Amino acid sequence: MDVTPTQGIDFTRLTLRDGLDLAISIEEEARDRYQDFAEQLTLHHTVDAANFFARMARVEEIHRSRLAERRQALFPGEISSAIRAKVFDVEAPEFDQVRVFMSVEQALKTALAAEEKAYDFFARAIPQLQNAEVRALFTELRDEEVEHQALVKQEMARTSGEPSANAEAYGDDPVAQ
Amino acid sequence: MELQAKPVQPQTPAALQPKDYKSDLKPIWCPGCGDFGVLQALYRALSAIGRQPHEIAFISGIGCSSRIPGYTTAYGFNSVHGRALPIAQGVKLASPELLVVVAGGDGDGFSIGGGHVAHAIRRNIDLTYLVMDNQVYGLTKGQLSPTAPKGLHTVTSPFGSLEEPINPLLYVLAYGAGFVAQATPADMPGMAALVEEALRYPGFAFVNIQSPCVTFGEEEQQLRAHKAKMKPLASLGHDSSNQLAALDLARAYGKELYTGVFYRNPAPPPTYDALVRLRQAELAKTRQPRERVLDAYLQK
Ligand SMILES: Cc1ncc(C[n+]2csc(CCOP(=O)(O)OP(=O)(O)O)c2C)c(N)n1
Ligand code: SF4
């Protein structure tokens, strides 16, 4: 089943301000999801993957803040048109993509799949856009996703073969609930 | 006085963001647990409705899923195993202006707390009941739960269970719940929309959420299987105002994964909380001072 990641967004009517707001929301969602993953895995002794996701959260925050600065310069003080509640898993990995004791390699695969998903989102939206400025923005964002994929792949090559967390070391005893 | 509970009025959409409902407490669920998806959908549904956190109360029992109240900025009561519904009913009657949401597991709701479900439904108190159905007792490490499929091997059924599972959808429909739906985090926008619709329903609303337990759950209960299996009721042309059709579809629980609204009463009857307010207003006209009431007993 094809679940549309952004419910109710009519791409044909997006203005540049809407497009920037949507892009900011997408980066914000990705940042928050990576941050959540980092916290969950830290809590569950999966430190290496947690550190990688924390880094991803910082990267997404850089993307978000760059877009936010651009938006502020173009439309200072105008209220955001993006409804965060409507943005679902566009660049953010789905919530179930983490597991206790996952390896860095698995974490990298999760991030790569998320970057590919984001590329598809922008690629699918572009033909529907009517506004030339938004089309330029989305084309730029789509192309950036290719760069991000390349960075993740580089990291994959650098870390391949590194040992992953050891589940046996963290067995816990039952406790009364 | 109006008899019907008021549907929640949407406010300016951008007024409250999902993060405004997220508390500082970090969930301790296993990474990947379906309950994370439920929580995200819930934050979004709440922000779409736009009620302030202090106008909302989350009541739960005990279980992994029952931790939800702690993860929201609303009022919360993580109470006693199986007793979420009685407490929530009390909260709603005492503070009818609150949006009261009950959350918990299939064990909490249909094993130890099963007896309360029928009464909450027949009273039609304006509550939204979200059951995170993972077919297992998650918190206590994987025992057989009331919705576990027959034959399941668990620590408490090492040779396979001999019982048929409870069918939560049929159960609540049979008692006359006005809003009955099923969701899965395999379709996040769909789940958020269903939770929102349930929150807006004026009366007892039930959403059975197939929320995978990644640690003790079976392979066929995981998100990947849900994605392959789920069938939105809307795509089947189901008329959600048809209670008999809903009952018929609900019989497939455990075999088919239907998502969406099974039944929505097109003419919601007055809620118990509204009737209580009406009765209180009527009695207020002839209310005796407390000393007089006591005197009446003494004279007897
Ligand atoms: C009166 C009482 N009986 C038993 C327990 C032990 N207990 C805690 S949670 C639980 C069941 C949890 O399963 P469920 O309600 O389905 O929630 P989940 O953890 O799967 O989300 C049990 C039996 C308890 N805490 N209190
Ligand atoms: S035991 Fe199961 S239900 Fe509980 S937090 Fe872990 S995955 Fe979720």
PDB file of N, CA and C in Angstrom, chain B residues 15-74:
ATOM      1  N   ALA B  15      -1.376  26.737  16.271  1.00  0.00           N
ATOM      2  CA  ALA B  15      -1.264  27.191  17.652  1.00  0.00           C
ATOM      3  C   ALA B  15      -0.426  26.244  18.513  1.00  0.00           C
ATOM      4  N   LEU B  16      -0.689  24.949  18.418  1.00  0.00           N
ATOM      5  CA  LEU B  16       0.070  23.996  19.223  1.00  0.00           C
ATOM      6  C   LEU B  16       0.713  22.962  18.307  1.00  0.00           C
ATOM      7  N   GLN B  17       1.969  22.722  18.533  1.00  0.00           N
ATOM      8  CA  GLN B  17       2.712  21.770  17.710  1.00  0.00           C
ATOM      9  C   GLN B  17       2.790  20.429  18.449  1.00  0.00           C
ATOM     10  N   PRO B  18       3.024  19.319  17.712  1.00  0.00           N
ATOM     11  CA  PRO B  18       3.124  18.026  18.395  1.00  0.00           C
ATOM     12  C   PRO B  18       4.095  18.057  19.576  1.00  0.00           C
ATOM     13  N   LYS B  19       5.204  18.782  19.424  1.00  0.00           N
ATOM     14  CA  LYS B  19       6.210  18.776  20.505  1.00  0.00           C
ATOM     15  C   LYS B  19       5.680  19.398  21.806  1.00  0.00           C
ATOM     16  N   ASP B  20       4.617  20.201  21.687  1.00  0.00           N
ATOM     17  CA  ASP B  20       4.058  20.812  22.891  1.00  0.00           C
ATOM     18  C   ASP B  20       3.405  19.781  23.816  1.00  0.00           C
ATOM     19  N   TYR B  21       3.147  18.589  23.277  1.00  0.00           N
ATOM     20  CA  TYR B  21       2.526  17.536  24.100  1.00  0.00           C
ATOM     21  C   TYR B  21       3.556  16.518  24.580  1.00  0.00           C
ATOM     22  N   LYS B  22       4.805  16.752  24.202  1.00  0.00           N
ATOM     23  CA  LYS B  22       5.867  15.789  24.539  1.00  0.00           C
ATOM     24  C   LYS B  22       6.520  16.205  25.844  1.00  0.00           C
ATOM     25  N   SER B  23       6.538  15.308  26.824  1.00  0.00           N
ATOM     26  CA  SER B  23       7.135  15.676  28.114  1.00  0.00           C
ATOM     27  C   SER B  23       8.652  15.468  28.067  1.00  0.00           C
ATOM     28  N   ASP B  24       9.320  15.881  29.130  1.00  0.00           N
ATOM     29  CA  ASP B  24      10.777  15.730  29.192  1.00  0.00           C
ATOM     30  C   ASP B  24      11.194  14.305  29.547  1.00  0.00           C
ATOM     31  N   LEU B  25      10.237  13.516  30.007  1.00  0.00           N
ATOM     32  CA  LEU B  25      10.556  12.147  30.404  1.00  0.00           C
ATOM     33  C   LEU B  25      10.862  11.319  29.148  1.00  0.00           C
ATOM     34  N   LYS B  26      11.968  10.616  29.145  1.00  0.00           N
ATOM     35  CA  LYS B  26      12.346   9.832  27.962  1.00  0.00           C
ATOM     36  C   LYS B  26      11.737   8.434  28.045  1.00  0.00           C
ATOM     37  N   PRO B  27      11.027   8.011  26.996  1.00  0.00           N
ATOM     38  CA  PRO B  27      10.434   6.669  27.031  1.00  0.00           C
ATOM     39  C   PRO B  27      11.496   5.588  27.215  1.00  0.00           C
ATOM     40  N   ILE B  28      11.166   4.609  28.052  1.00  0.00           N
ATOM     41  CA  ILE B  28      12.135   3.520  28.270  1.00  0.00           C
ATOM     42  C   ILE B  28      11.734   2.267  27.498  1.00  0.00           C
ATOM     43  N   TRP B  29      10.802   2.404  26.565  1.00  0.00           N
ATOM     44  CA  TRP B  29      10.404   1.250  25.752  1.00  0.00           C
ATOM     45  C   TRP B  29      11.597   0.736  24.965  1.00  0.00           C
ATOM     46  N   CYS B  30      11.519  -0.544  24.578  1.00  0.00           N
ATOM     47  CA  CYS B  30      12.571  -1.108  23.728  1.00  0.00           C
ATOM     48  C   CYS B  30      12.618  -0.314  22.430  1.00  0.00           C
ATOM     49  N   PRO B  31      13.821   0.014  21.939  1.00  0.00           N
ATOM     50  CA  PRO B  31      13.896   0.713  20.651  1.00  0.00           C
ATOM     51  C   PRO B  31      13.126  -0.072  19.575  1.00  0.00           C
ATOM     52  N   GLY B  32      12.295   0.622  18.825  1.00  0.00           N
ATOM     53  CA  GLY B  32      11.518  -0.022  17.769  1.00  0.00           C
ATOM     54  C   GLY B  32      10.114  -0.414  18.190  1.00  0.00           C
ATOM     55  N   CYS B  33       9.816  -0.358  19.497  1.00  0.00           N
ATOM     56  CA  CYS B  33       8.485  -0.750  19.992  1.00  0.00           C
ATOM     57  C   CYS B  33       7.382   0.045  19.277  1.00  0.00           C
ATOM     58  N   GLY B  34       6.305  -0.635  18.946  1.00  0.00           N
ATOM     59  CA  GLY B  34       5.176   0.013  18.272  1.00  0.00           C
ATOM     60  C   GLY B  34       4.608   1.185  19.052  1.00  0.00           C
ATOM     61  N   ASP B  35       4.780   1.156  20.370  1.00  0.00           N
ATOM     62  CA  ASP B  35       4.222   2.226  21.201  1.00  0.00           C
ATOM     63  C   ASP B  35       4.859   3.588  20.883  1.00  0.00           C
ATOM     64  N   PHE B  36       6.084   3.585  20.361  1.00  0.00           N
ATOM     65  CA  PHE B  36       6.693   4.857  19.927  1.00  0.00           C
ATOM     66  C   PHE B  36       5.875   5.471  18.798  1.00  0.00           C
ATOM     67  N   GLY B  37       5.426   4.605  17.888  1.00  0.00           N
ATOM     68  CA  GLY B  37       4.615   5.087  16.766  1.00  0.00           C
ATOM     69  C   GLY B  37       3.294   5.651  17.270  1.00  0.00           C
ATOM     70  N   VAL B  38       2.699   4.947  18.232  1.00  0.00           N
ATOM     71  CA  VAL B  38       1.414   5.391  18.786  1.00  0.00           C
ATOM     72  C   VAL B  38       1.584   6.776  19.416  1.00  0.00           C
ATOM     73  N   LEU B  39       2.677   6.925  20.156  1.00  0.00           N
ATOM     74  CA  LEU B  39       2.919   8.195  20.827  1.00  0.00           C
ATOM     75  C   LEU B  39       3.068   9.339  19.825  1.00  0.00           C
ATOM     76  N   GLN B  40       3.792   9.068  18.758  1.00  0.00           N
ATOM     77  CA  GLN B  40       3.954  10.116  17.723  1.00  0.00           C
ATOM     78  C   GLN B  40       2.613  10.490  17.099  1.00  0.00           C
ATOM     79  N   ALA B  41       1.814   9.471  16.804  1.00  0.00           N
ATOM     80  CA  ALA B  41       0.490   9.733  16.203  1.00  0.00           C
ATOM     81  C   ALA B  41      -0.379  10.524  17.172  1.00  0.00           C
ATOM     82  N   LEU B  42      -0.245  10.175  18.431  1.00  0.00           N
ATOM     83  CA  LEU B  42      -1.035  10.846  19.472  1.00  0.00           C
ATOM     84  C   LEU B  42      -0.658  12.322  19.581  1.00  0.00           C
ATOM     85  N   TYR B  43       0.644  12.631  19.606  1.00  0.00           N
ATOM     86  CA  TYR B  43       1.080  14.036  19.674  1.00  0.00           C
ATOM     87  C   TYR B  43       0.492  14.818  18.497  1.00  0.00           C
ATOM     88  N   ARG B  44       0.507  14.185  17.325  1.00  0.00           N
ATOM     89  CA  ARG B  44       0.010  14.887  16.129  1.00  0.00           C
ATOM     90  C   ARG B  44      -1.499  15.067  16.189  1.00  0.00           C
ATOM     91  N   ALA B  45      -2.190  14.016  16.636  1.00  0.00           N
ATOM     92  CA  ALA B  45      -3.658  14.119  16.729  1.00  0.00           C
ATOM     93  C   ALA B  45      -4.034  15.213  17.727  1.00  0.00           C
ATOM     94  N   LEU B  46      -3.301  15.267  18.836  1.00  0.00           N
ATOM     95  CA  LEU B  46      -3.610  16.284  19.846  1.00  0.00           C
ATOM     96  C   LEU B  46      -3.356  17.683  19.300  1.00  0.00           C
ATOM     97  N   SER B  47      -2.264  17.840  18.556  1.00  0.00           N
ATOM     98  CA  SER B  47      -1.977  19.181  18.040  1.00  0.00           C
ATOM     99  C   SER B  47      -2.995  19.566  16.970  1.00  0.00           C
ATOM    100  N   ALA B  48      -3.507  18.587  16.242  1.00  0.00           N
ATOM    101  CA  ALA B  48      -4.538  18.898  15.239  1.00  0.00           C
ATOM    102  C   ALA B  48      -5.819  19.372  15.931  1.00  0.00           C
ATOM    103  N   ILE B  49      -6.095  18.790  17.092  1.00  0.00           N
ATOM    104  CA  ILE B  49      -7.286  19.192  17.844  1.00  0.00           C
ATOM    105  C   ILE B  49      -7.077  20.545  18.527  1.00  0.00           C
ATOM    106  N   GLY B  50      -5.865  20.753  19.005  1.00  0.00           N
ATOM    107  CA  GLY B  50      -5.513  22.066  19.523  1.00  0.00           C
ATOM    108  C   GLY B  50      -5.928  22.372  20.946  1.00  0.00           C
ATOM    109  N   ARG B  51      -6.309  21.331  21.719  1.00  0.00           N
ATOM    110  CA  ARG B  51      -6.612  21.598  23.133  1.00  0.00           C
ATOM    111  C   ARG B  51      -5.294  21.750  23.905  1.00  0.00           C
ATOM    112  N   GLN B  52      -5.296  22.655  24.856  1.00  0.00           N
ATOM    113  CA  GLN B  52      -4.105  22.873  25.674  1.00  0.00           C
ATOM    114  C   GLN B  52      -3.826  21.639  26.538  1.00  0.00           C
ATOM    115  N   PRO B  53      -2.549  21.345  26.802  1.00  0.00           N
ATOM    116  CA  PRO B  53      -2.236  20.163  27.618  1.00  0.00           C
ATOM    117  C   PRO B  53      -2.991  20.132  28.957  1.00  0.00           C
ATOM    118  N   HIS B  54      -3.208  21.308  29.571  1.00  0.00           N
ATOM    119  CA  HIS B  54      -3.885  21.280  30.874  1.00  0.00           C
ATOM    120  C   HIS B  54      -5.392  21.011  30.750  1.00  0.00           C
ATOM    121  N   GLU B  55      -5.863  20.881  29.517  1.00  0.00           N
ATOM    122  CA  GLU B  55      -7.283  20.541  29.316  1.00  0.00           C
ATOM    123  C   GLU B  55      -7.465  19.055  28.994  1.00  0.00           C
ATOM    124  N   ILE B  56      -6.366  18.304  29.143  1.00  0.00           N
ATOM    125  CA  ILE B  56      -6.380  16.885  28.753  1.00  0.00           C
ATOM    126  C   ILE B  56      -5.895  16.038  29.924  1.00  0.00           C
ATOM    127  N   ALA B  57      -6.499  14.855  30.105  1.00  0.00           N
ATOM    128  CA  ALA B  57      -6.004  13.935  31.137  1.00  0.00           C
ATOM    129  C   ALA B  57      -5.814  12.554  30.525  1.00  0.00           C
ATOM    130  N   PHE B  58      -4.637  11.982  30.738  1.00  0.00           N
ATOM    131  CA  PHE B  58      -4.357  10.622  30.287  1.00  0.00           C
ATOM    132  C   PHE B  58      -4.403   9.686  31.486  1.00  0.00           C
ATOM    133  N   ILE B  59      -5.198   8.638  31.354  1.00  0.00           N
ATOM    134  CA  ILE B  59      -5.303   7.686  32.453  1.00  0.00           C
ATOM    135  C   ILE B  59      -4.890   6.314  31.929  1.00  0.00           C
ATOM    136  N   SER B  60      -4.085   5.610  32.705  1.00  0.00           N
ATOM    137  CA  SER B  60      -3.678   4.276  32.267  1.00  0.00           C
ATOM    138  C   SER B  60      -3.629   3.334  33.454  1.00  0.00           C
ATOM    139  N   GLY B  61      -3.405   2.050  33.129  1.00  0.00           N
ATOM    140  CA  GLY B  61      -3.224   1.045  34.174  1.00  0.00           C
ATOM    141  C   GLY B  61      -1.741   0.768  34.324  1.00  0.00           C
ATOM    142  N   ILE B  62      -1.360  -0.501  34.162  1.00  0.00           N
ATOM    143  CA  ILE B  62       0.060  -0.869  34.241  1.00  0.00           C
ATOM    144  C   ILE B  62       0.418  -1.719  33.024  1.00  0.00           C
ATOM    145  N   GLY B  63       1.583  -1.489  32.502  1.00  0.00           N
ATOM    146  CA  GLY B  63       2.060  -2.206  31.320  1.00  0.00           C
ATOM    147  C   GLY B  63       3.023  -1.291  30.599  1.00  0.00           C
ATOM    148  N   CYS B  64       3.710  -1.808  29.583  1.00  0.00           N
ATOM    149  CA  CYS B  64       4.601  -0.941  28.797  1.00  0.00           C
ATOM    150  C   CYS B  64       3.782   0.209  28.223  1.00  0.00           C
ATOM    151  N   SER B  65       2.689  -0.145  27.555  1.00  0.00           N
ATOM    152  CA  SER B  65       1.854   0.859  26.894  1.00  0.00           C
ATOM    153  C   SER B  65       1.222   1.830  27.895  1.00  0.00           C
ATOM    154  N   SER B  66       1.036   1.377  29.114  1.00  0.00           N
ATOM    155  CA  SER B  66       0.404   2.232  30.128  1.00  0.00           C
ATOM    156  C   SER B  66       1.332   3.340  30.611  1.00  0.00           C
ATOM    157  N   ARG B  67       2.557   3.359  30.100  1.00  0.00           N
ATOM    158  CA  ARG B  67       3.465   4.449  30.484  1.00  0.00           C
ATOM    159  C   ARG B  67       3.153   5.745  29.748  1.00  0.00           C
ATOM    160  N   ILE B  68       2.286   5.659  28.772  1.00  0.00           N
ATOM    161  CA  ILE B  68       2.012   6.829  27.933  1.00  0.00           C
ATOM    162  C   ILE B  68       1.732   8.129  28.696  1.00  0.00           C
ATOM    163  N   PRO B  69       0.937   8.115  29.778  1.00  0.00           N
ATOM    164  CA  PRO B  69       0.663   9.406  30.444  1.00  0.00           C
ATOM    165  C   PRO B  69       1.926  10.179  30.808  1.00  0.00           C
ATOM    166  N   GLY B  70       2.964   9.451  31.207  1.00  0.00           N
ATOM    167  CA  GLY B  70       4.207  10.110  31.617  1.00  0.00           C
ATOM    168  C   GLY B  70       4.926  10.802  30.469  1.00  0.00           C
ATOM    169  N   TYR B  71       4.627  10.385  29.270  1.00  0.00           N
ATOM    170  CA  TYR B  71       5.338  10.928  28.120  1.00  0.00           C
ATOM    171  C   TYR B  71       4.590  12.094  27.468  1.00  0.00           C
ATOM    172  N   THR B  72       3.539  12.545  28.109  1.00  0.00           N
ATOM    173  CA  THR B  72       2.811  13.703  27.589  1.00  0.00           C
ATOM    174  C   THR B  72       2.851  14.830  28.619  1.00  0.00           C
ATOM    175  N   THR B  73       2.580  16.033  28.132  1.00  0.00           N
ATOM    176  CA  THR B  73       2.568  17.188  29.035  1.00  0.00           C
ATOM    177  C   THR B  73       1.179  17.403  29.649  1.00  0.00           C
ATOM    178  N   ALA B  74       0.239  16.519  29.294  1.00  0.00           N
ATOM    179  CA  ALA B  74      -1.118  16.630  29.854  1.00  0.00           C
ATOM    180  C   ALA B  74      -1.123  16.107  31.293  1.00  0.00           C
TER     181      ALA B  74
END
